[in-house]
PDB file of C-alpha atoms in Angstrom:
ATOM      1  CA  UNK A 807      -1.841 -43.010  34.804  1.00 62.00           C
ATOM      2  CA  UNK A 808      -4.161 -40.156  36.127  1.00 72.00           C
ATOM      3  CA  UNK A 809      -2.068 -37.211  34.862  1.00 79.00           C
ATOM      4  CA  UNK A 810       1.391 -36.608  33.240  1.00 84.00           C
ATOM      5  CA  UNK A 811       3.930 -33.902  34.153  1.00 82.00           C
ATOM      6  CA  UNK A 812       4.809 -31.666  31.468  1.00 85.00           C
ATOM      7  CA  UNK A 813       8.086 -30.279  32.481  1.00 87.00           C
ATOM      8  CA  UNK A 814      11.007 -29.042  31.015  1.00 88.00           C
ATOM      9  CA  UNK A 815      12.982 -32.632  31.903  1.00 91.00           C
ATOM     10  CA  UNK A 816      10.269 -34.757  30.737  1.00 90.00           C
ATOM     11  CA  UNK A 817      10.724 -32.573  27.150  1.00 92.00           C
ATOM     12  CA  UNK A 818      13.893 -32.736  27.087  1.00 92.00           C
ATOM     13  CA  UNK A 819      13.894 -36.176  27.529  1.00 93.00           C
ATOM     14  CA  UNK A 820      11.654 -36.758  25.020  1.00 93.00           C
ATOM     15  CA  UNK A 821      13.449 -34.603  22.517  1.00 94.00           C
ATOM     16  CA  UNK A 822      16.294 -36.087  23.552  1.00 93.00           C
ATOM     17  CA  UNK A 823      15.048 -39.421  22.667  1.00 91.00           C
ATOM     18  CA  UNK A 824      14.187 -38.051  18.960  1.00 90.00           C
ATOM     19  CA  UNK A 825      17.608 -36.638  18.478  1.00 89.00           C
ATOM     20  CA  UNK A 826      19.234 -40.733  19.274  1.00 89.00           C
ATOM     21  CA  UNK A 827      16.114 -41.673  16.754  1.00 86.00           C
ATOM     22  CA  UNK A 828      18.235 -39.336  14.380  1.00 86.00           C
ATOM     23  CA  UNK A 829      15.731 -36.702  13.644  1.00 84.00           C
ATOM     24  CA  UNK A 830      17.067 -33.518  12.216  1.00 83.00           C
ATOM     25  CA  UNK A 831      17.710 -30.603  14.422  1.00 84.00           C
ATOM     26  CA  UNK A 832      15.350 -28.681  12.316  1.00 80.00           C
ATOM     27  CA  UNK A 833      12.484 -31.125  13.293  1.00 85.00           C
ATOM     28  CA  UNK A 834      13.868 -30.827  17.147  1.00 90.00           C
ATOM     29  CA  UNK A 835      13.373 -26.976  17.157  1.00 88.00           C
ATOM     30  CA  UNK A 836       9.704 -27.415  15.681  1.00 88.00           C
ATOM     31  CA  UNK A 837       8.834 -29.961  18.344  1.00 91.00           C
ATOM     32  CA  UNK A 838      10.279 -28.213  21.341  1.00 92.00           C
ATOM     33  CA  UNK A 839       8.264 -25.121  20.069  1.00 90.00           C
ATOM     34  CA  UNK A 840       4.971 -26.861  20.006  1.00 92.00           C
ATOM     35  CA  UNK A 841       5.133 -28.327  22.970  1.00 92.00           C
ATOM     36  CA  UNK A 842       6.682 -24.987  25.024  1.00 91.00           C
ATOM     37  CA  UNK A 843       3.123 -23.863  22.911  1.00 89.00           C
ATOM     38  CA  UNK A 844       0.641 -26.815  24.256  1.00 91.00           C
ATOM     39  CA  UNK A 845       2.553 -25.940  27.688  1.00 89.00           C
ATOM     40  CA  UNK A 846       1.993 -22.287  27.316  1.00 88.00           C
ATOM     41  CA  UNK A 847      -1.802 -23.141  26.529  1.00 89.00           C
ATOM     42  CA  UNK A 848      -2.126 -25.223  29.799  1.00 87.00           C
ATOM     43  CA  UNK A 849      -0.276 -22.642  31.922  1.00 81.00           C
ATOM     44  CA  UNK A 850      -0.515 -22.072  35.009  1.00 79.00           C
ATOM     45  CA  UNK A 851      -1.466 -25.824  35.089  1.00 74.00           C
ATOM     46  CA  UNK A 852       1.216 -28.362  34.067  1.00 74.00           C
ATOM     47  CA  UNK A 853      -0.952 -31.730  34.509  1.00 82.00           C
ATOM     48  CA  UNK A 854      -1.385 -33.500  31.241  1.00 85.00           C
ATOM     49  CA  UNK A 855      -4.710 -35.244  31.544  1.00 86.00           C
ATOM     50  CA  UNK A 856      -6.519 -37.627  29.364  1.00 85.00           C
ATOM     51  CA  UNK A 857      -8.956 -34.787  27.942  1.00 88.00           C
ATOM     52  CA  UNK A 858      -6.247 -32.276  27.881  1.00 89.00           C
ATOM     53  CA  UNK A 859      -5.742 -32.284  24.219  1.00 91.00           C
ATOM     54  CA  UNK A 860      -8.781 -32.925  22.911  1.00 91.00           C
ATOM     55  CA  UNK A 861      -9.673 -29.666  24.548  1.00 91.00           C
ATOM     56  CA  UNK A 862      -6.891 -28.583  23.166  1.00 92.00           C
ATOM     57  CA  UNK A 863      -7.761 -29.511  19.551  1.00 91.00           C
ATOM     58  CA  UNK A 864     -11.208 -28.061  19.832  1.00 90.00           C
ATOM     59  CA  UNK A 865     -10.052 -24.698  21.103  1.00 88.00           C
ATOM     60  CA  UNK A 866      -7.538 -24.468  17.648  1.00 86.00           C
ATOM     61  CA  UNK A 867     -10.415 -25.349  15.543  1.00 83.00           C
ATOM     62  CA  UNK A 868     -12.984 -22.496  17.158  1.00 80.00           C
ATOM     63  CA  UNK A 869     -10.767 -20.343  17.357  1.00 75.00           C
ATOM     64  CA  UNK A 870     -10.379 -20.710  13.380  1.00 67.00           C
ATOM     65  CA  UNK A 871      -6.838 -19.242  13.320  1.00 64.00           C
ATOM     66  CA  UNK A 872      -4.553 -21.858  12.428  1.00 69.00           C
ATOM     67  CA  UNK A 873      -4.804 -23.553   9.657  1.00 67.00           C
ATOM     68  CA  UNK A 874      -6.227 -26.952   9.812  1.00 78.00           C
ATOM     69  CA  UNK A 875      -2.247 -28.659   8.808  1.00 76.00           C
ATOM     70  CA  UNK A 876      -0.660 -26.823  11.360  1.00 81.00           C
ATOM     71  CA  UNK A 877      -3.074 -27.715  13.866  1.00 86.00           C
ATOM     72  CA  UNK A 878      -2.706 -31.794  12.964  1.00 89.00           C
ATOM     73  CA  UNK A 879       0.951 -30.676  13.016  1.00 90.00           C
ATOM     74  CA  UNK A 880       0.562 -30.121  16.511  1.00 92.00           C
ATOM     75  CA  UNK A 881      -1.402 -32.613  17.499  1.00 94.00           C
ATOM     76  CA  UNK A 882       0.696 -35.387  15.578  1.00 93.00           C
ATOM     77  CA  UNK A 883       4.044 -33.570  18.009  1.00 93.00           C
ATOM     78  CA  UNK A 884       1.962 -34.436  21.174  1.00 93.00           C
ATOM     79  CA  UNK A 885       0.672 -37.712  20.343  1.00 93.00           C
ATOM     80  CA  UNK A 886       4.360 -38.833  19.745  1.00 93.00           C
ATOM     81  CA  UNK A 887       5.168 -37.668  23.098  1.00 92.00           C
ATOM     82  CA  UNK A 888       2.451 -39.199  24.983  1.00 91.00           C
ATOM     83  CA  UNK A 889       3.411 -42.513  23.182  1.00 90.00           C
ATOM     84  CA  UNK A 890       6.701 -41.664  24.408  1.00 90.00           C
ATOM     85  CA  UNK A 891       5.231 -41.344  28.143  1.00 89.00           C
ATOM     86  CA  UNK A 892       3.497 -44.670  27.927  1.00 87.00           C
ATOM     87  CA  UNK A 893      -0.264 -43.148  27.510  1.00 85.00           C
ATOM     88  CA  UNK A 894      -1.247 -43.878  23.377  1.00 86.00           C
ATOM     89  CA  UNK A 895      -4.461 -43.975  24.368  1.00 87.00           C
ATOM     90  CA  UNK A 896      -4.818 -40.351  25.686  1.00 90.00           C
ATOM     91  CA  UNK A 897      -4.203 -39.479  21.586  1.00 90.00           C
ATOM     92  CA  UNK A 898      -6.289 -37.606  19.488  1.00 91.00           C
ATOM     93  CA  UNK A 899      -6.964 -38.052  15.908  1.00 90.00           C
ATOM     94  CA  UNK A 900      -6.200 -35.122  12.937  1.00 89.00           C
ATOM     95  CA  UNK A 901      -8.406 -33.168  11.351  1.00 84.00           C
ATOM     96  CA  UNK A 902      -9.619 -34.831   8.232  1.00 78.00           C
ATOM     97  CA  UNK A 903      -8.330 -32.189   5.677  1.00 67.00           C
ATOM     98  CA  UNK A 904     -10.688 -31.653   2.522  1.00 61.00           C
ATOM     99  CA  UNK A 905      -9.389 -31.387  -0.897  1.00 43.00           C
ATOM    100  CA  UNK A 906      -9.811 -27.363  -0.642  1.00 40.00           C
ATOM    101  CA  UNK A 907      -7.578 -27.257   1.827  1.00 50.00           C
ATOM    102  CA  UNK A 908      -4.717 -29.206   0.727  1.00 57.00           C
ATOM    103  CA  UNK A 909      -3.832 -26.099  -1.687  1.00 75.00           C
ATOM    104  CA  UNK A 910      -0.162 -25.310  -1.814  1.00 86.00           C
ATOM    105  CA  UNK A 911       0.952 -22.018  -3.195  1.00 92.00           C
ATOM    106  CA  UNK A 912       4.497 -21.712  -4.846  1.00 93.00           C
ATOM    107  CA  UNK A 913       6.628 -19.246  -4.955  1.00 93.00           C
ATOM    108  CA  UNK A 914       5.832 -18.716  -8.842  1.00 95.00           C
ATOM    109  CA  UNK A 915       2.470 -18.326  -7.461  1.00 96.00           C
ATOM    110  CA  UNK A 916       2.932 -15.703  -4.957  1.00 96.00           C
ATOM    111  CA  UNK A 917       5.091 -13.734  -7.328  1.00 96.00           C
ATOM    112  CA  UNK A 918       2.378 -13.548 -10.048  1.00 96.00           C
ATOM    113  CA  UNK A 919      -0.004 -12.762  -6.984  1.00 97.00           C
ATOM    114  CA  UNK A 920       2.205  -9.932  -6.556  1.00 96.00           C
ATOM    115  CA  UNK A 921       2.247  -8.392 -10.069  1.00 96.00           C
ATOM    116  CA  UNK A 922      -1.614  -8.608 -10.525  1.00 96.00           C
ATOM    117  CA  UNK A 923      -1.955  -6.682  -7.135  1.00 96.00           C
ATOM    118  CA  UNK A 924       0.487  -4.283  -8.746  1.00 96.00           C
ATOM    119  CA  UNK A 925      -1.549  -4.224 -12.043  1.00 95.00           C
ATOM    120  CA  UNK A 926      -4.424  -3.777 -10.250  1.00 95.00           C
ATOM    121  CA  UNK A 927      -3.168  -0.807  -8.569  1.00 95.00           C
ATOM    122  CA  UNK A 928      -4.251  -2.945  -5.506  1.00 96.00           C
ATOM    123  CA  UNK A 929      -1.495  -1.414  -3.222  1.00 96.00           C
ATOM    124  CA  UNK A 930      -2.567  -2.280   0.420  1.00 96.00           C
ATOM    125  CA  UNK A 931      -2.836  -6.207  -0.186  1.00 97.00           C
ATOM    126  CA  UNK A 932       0.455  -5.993  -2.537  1.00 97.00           C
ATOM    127  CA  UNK A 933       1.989  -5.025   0.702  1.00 97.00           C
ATOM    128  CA  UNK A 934      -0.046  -7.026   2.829  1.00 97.00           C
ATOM    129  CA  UNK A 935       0.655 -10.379   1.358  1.00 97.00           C
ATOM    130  CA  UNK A 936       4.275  -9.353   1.192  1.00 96.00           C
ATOM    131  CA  UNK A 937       4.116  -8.951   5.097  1.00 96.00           C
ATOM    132  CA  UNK A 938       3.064 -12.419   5.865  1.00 95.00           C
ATOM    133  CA  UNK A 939       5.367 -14.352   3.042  1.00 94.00           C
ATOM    134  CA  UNK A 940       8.728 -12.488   4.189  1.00 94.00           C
ATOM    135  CA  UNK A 941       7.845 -11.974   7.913  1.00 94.00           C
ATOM    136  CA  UNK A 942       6.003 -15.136   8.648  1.00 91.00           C
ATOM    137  CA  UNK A 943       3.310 -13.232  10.678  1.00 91.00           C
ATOM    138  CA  UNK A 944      -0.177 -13.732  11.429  1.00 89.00           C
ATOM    139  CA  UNK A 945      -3.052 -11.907  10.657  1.00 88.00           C
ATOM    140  CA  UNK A 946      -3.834 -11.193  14.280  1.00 87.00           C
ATOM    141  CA  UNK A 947      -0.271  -9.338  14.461  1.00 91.00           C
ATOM    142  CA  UNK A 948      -0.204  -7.296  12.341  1.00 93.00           C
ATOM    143  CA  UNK A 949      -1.552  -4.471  14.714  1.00 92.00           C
ATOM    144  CA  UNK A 950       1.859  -5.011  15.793  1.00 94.00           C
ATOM    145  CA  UNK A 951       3.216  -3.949  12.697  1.00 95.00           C
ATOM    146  CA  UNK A 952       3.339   0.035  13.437  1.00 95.00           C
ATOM    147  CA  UNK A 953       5.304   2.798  11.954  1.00 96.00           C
ATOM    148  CA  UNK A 954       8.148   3.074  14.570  1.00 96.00           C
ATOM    149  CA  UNK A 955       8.214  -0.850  14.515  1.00 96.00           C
ATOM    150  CA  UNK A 956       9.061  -0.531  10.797  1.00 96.00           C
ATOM    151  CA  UNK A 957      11.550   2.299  11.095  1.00 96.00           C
ATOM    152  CA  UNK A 958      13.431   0.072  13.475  1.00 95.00           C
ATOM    153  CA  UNK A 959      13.426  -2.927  11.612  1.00 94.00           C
ATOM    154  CA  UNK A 960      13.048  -5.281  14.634  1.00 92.00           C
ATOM    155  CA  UNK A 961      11.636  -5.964  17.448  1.00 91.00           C
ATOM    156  CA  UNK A 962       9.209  -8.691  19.368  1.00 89.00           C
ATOM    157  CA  UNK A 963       5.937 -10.021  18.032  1.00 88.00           C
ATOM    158  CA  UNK A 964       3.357 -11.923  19.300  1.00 77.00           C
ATOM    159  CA  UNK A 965       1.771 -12.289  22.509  1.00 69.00           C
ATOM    160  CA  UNK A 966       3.403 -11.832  26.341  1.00 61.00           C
ATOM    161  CA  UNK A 967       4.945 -15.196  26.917  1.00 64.00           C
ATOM    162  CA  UNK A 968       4.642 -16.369  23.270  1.00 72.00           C
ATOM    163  CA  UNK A 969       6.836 -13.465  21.475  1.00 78.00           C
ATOM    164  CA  UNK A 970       9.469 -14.289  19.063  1.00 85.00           C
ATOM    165  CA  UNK A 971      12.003 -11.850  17.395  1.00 89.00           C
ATOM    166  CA  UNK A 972      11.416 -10.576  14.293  1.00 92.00           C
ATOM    167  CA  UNK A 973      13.895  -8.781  11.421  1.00 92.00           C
ATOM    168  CA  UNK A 974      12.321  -6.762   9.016  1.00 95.00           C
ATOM    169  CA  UNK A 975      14.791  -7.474   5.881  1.00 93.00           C
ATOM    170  CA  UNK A 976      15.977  -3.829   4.348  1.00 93.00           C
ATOM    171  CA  UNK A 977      14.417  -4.219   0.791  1.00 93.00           C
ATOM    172  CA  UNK A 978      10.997  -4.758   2.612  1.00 95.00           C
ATOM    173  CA  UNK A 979      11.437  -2.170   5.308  1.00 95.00           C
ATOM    174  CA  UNK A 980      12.730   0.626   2.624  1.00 95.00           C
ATOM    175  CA  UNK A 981       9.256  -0.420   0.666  1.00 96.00           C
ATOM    176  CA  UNK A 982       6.972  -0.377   3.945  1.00 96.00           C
ATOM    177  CA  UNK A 983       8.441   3.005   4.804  1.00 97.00           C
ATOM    178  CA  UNK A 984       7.652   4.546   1.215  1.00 96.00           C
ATOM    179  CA  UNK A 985       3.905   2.765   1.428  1.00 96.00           C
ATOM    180  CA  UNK A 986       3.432   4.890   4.775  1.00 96.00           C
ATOM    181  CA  UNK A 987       4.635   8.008   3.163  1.00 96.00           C
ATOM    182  CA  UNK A 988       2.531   7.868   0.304  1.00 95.00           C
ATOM    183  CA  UNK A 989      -0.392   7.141   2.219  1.00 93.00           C
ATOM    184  CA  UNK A 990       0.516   9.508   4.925  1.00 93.00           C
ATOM    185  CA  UNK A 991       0.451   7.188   7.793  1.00 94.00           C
ATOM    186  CA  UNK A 992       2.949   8.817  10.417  1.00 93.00           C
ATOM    187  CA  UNK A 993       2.195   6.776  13.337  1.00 93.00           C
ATOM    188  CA  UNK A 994       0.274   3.647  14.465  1.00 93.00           C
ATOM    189  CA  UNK A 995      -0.784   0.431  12.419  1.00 94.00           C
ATOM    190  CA  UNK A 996       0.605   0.111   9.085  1.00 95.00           C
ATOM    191  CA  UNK A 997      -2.345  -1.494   7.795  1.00 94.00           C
ATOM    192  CA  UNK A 998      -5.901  -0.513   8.574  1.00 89.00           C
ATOM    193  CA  UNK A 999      -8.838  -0.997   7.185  1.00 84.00           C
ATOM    194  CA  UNK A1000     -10.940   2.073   5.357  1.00 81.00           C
ATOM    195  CA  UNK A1001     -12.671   2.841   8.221  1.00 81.00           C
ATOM    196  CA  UNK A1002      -9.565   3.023  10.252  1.00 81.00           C
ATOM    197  CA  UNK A1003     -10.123  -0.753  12.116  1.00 83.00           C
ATOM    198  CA  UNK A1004      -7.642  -3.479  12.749  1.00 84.00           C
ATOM    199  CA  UNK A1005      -7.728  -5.888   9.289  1.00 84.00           C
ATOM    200  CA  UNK A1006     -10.144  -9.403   9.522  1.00 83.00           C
ATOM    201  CA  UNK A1007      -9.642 -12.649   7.900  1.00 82.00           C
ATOM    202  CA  UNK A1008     -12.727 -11.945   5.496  1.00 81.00           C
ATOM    203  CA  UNK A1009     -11.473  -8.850   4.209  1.00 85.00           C
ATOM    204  CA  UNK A1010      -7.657 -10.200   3.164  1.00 91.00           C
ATOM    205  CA  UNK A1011      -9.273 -13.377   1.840  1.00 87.00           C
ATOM    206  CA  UNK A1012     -11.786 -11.125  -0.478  1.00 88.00           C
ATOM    207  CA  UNK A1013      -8.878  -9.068  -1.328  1.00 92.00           C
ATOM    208  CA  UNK A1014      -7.361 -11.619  -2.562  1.00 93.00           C
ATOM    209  CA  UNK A1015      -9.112 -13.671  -4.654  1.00 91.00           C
ATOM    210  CA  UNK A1016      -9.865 -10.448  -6.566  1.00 92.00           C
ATOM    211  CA  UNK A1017      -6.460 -10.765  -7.982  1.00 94.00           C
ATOM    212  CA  UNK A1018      -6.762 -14.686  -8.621  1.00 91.00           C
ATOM    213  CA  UNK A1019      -7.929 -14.236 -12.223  1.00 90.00           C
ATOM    214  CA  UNK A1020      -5.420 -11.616 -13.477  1.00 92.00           C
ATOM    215  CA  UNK A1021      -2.623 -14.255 -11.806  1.00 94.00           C
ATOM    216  CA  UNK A1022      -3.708 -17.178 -13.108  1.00 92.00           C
ATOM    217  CA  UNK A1023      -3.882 -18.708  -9.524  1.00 91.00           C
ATOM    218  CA  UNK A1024      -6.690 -21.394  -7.899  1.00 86.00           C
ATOM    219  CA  UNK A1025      -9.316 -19.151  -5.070  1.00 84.00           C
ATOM    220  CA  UNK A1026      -7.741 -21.684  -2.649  1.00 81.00           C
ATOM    221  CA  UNK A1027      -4.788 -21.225  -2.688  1.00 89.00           C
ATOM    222  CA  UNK A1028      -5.300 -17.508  -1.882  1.00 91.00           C
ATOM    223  CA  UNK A1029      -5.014 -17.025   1.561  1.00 90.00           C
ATOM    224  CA  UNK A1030      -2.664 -16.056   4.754  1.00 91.00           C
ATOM    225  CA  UNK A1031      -2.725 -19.776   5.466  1.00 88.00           C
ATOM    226  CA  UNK A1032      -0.976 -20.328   2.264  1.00 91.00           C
ATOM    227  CA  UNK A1033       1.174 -17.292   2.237  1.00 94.00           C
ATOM    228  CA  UNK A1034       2.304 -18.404   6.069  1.00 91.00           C
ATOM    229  CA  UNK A1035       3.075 -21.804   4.906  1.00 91.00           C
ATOM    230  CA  UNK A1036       4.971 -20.640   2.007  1.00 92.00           C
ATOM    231  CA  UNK A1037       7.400 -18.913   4.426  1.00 92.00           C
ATOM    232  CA  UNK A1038       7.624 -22.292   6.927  1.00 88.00           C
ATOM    233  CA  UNK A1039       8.596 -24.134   3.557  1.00 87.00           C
ATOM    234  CA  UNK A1040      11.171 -21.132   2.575  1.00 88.00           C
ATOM    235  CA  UNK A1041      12.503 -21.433   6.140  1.00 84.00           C
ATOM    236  CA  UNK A1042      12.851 -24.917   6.103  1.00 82.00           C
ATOM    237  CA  UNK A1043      14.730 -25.279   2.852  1.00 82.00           C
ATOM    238  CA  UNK A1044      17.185 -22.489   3.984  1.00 79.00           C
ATOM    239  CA  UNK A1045      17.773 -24.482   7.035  1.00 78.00           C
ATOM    240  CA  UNK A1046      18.595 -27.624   5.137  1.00 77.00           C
ATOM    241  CA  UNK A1047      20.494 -26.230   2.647  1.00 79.00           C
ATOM    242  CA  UNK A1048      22.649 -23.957   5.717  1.00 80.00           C
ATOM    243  CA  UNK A1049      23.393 -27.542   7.442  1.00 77.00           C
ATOM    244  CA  UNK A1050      24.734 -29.451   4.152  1.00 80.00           C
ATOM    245  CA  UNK A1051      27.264 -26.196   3.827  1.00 80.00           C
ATOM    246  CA  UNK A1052      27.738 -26.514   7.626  1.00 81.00           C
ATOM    247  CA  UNK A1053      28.660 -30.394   6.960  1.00 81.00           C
ATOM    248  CA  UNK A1054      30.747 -29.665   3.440  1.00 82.00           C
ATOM    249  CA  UNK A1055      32.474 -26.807   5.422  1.00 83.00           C
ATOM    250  CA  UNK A1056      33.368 -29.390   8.138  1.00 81.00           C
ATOM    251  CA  UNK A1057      34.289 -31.949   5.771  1.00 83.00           C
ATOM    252  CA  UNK A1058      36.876 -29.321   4.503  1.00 84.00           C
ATOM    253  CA  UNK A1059      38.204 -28.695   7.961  1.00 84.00           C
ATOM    254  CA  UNK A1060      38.809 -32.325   8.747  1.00 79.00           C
ATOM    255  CA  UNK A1061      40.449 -32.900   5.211  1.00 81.00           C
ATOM    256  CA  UNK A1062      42.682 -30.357   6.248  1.00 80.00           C
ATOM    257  CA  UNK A1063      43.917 -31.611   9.631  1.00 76.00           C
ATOM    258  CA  UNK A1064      44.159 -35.324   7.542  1.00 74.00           C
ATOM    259  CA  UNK A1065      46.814 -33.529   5.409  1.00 78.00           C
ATOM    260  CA  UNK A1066      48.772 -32.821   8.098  1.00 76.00           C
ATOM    261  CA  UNK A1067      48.348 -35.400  11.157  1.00 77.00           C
ATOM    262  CA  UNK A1068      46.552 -37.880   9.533  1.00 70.00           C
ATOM    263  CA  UNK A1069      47.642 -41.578  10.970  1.00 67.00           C
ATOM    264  CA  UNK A1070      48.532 -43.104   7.426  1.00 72.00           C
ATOM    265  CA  UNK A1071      49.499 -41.333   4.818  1.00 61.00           C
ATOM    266  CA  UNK A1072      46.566 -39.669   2.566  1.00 55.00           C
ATOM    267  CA  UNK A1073      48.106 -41.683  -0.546  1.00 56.00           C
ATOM    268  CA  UNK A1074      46.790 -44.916   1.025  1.00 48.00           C
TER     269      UNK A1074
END
């Protein structure tokens, strides 16, 4: 095969495929967003080609954004759909992931992360690592994060064509909205750097492992990467735990029609 079509049928057909294979709608939602991603990447172009996402792969790891397990998370989504289209040799392999980078922070973690920033008196990263763990953001939007965003609580982040609504939860917005008044930022980017530029990688990363000592928490595991990841594991667990209420809820509702059109009697 000289190219594949990635359309909307062919991923819904695949997805489709993974839902019968009795994969959780959770895990559907996370594949149909990487690949509307990988198809976003490739647009205008829809042809999947047999270098496609190997390019692909090397333009995550230059671009040094994502962290190196969401990137094999990706790339693990696509390989199961080209094995799905009949082309497992068009795969790539993951990123081989070094010790370093396996660090997962907990939520104990990030809370003691918190208070030594507070000790500190290290106010901008307090609020800056708060940013990423309860909105899920990236360090490259946070330019996006401006005054009048804040004092509406909502809004779209990201870039054109890859934007996804985001809801600034009260406590956080009532704490954002002091931060600016104390600092008298009345319009513009939240978070700036001394000099008044957007923030960098290098200078949130430093920021942070000042405050690993006084928390008691490993250099590695003090970065956006980790803070980011801690919200995709927050998220997930939420999810689950919403569908077992969904099911116990339904449960309920079907016990209830038993009770009074159920086909033998309930004392059978």
């Amino acid at each position: 095969m000289e190219e594949i079509r990635l359309t909307t049928e062919s991923i819904n057909a695949f997805l489709q495929r993974k839902k019968e294979a009795g994969n959780k709608p959770e895990t559907i939602t996370e594949y149909h967003r990487i690949l509307m991603a990988f198809r976003e990447w490739m647009s205008p172009e829809t042809k999947l080609q047999k270098e496609t996402l190997k390019e692909w792969k090397r333009r995550m790891q230059s671009e040094g954004i994502l962290a190196i397990r969401t990137i094999n998370r990706r790339l693990t989504v696509i390989n199961q759909f080209l094995d799905y289209m009949g082309e497992r040799n068009w795969q790539v392999s993951c990123i081989h992931i070094e010790e370093s980078e396996k660090a997962i922070l907990s939520r104990g973690e990030y809370i003691r992360l918190l208070l030594a920033a507070k000790q500190l008196k290290k106010e901008q990263i307090y609020f800056i690592m708060k940013t990423i763990c309860v909105l899920g953001i990236y360090l490259r939007e946070f330019p996006q994060i401006t005054v009048s965003f804040v004092k509406k609580g909502r809004g779209e982040i990201g870039t054109s064509g890859n934007s996804r609504k985001v809801v600034i939860p009260s406590c956080l917005q009532k704490e954002l909205l002091a931060y600016c008044a104390r600092n008298h930022i009345d319009e513009g980017s939240v978070f700036l750097t001394p000099r008044g530029g957007e923030l960098n990688r290098v200078v949130v990363n430093a920021a942070m492992k000042q405050l690993c000592v006084a928390a008691g928490v490993k250099p590695e595991k003090a970065t956006p990467s980790c803070l980011r990841e801690l919200y995709e594991r927050t998220q997930q667990e939420l999810q689950e735990n919403i569908s077992i209420l969904l099911l116990q809820y339904y449960e309920k509702l079907l016990e209830a029609d038993d009770v009074t059109a159920a086909w033998e009697g309930r004392d059978l």
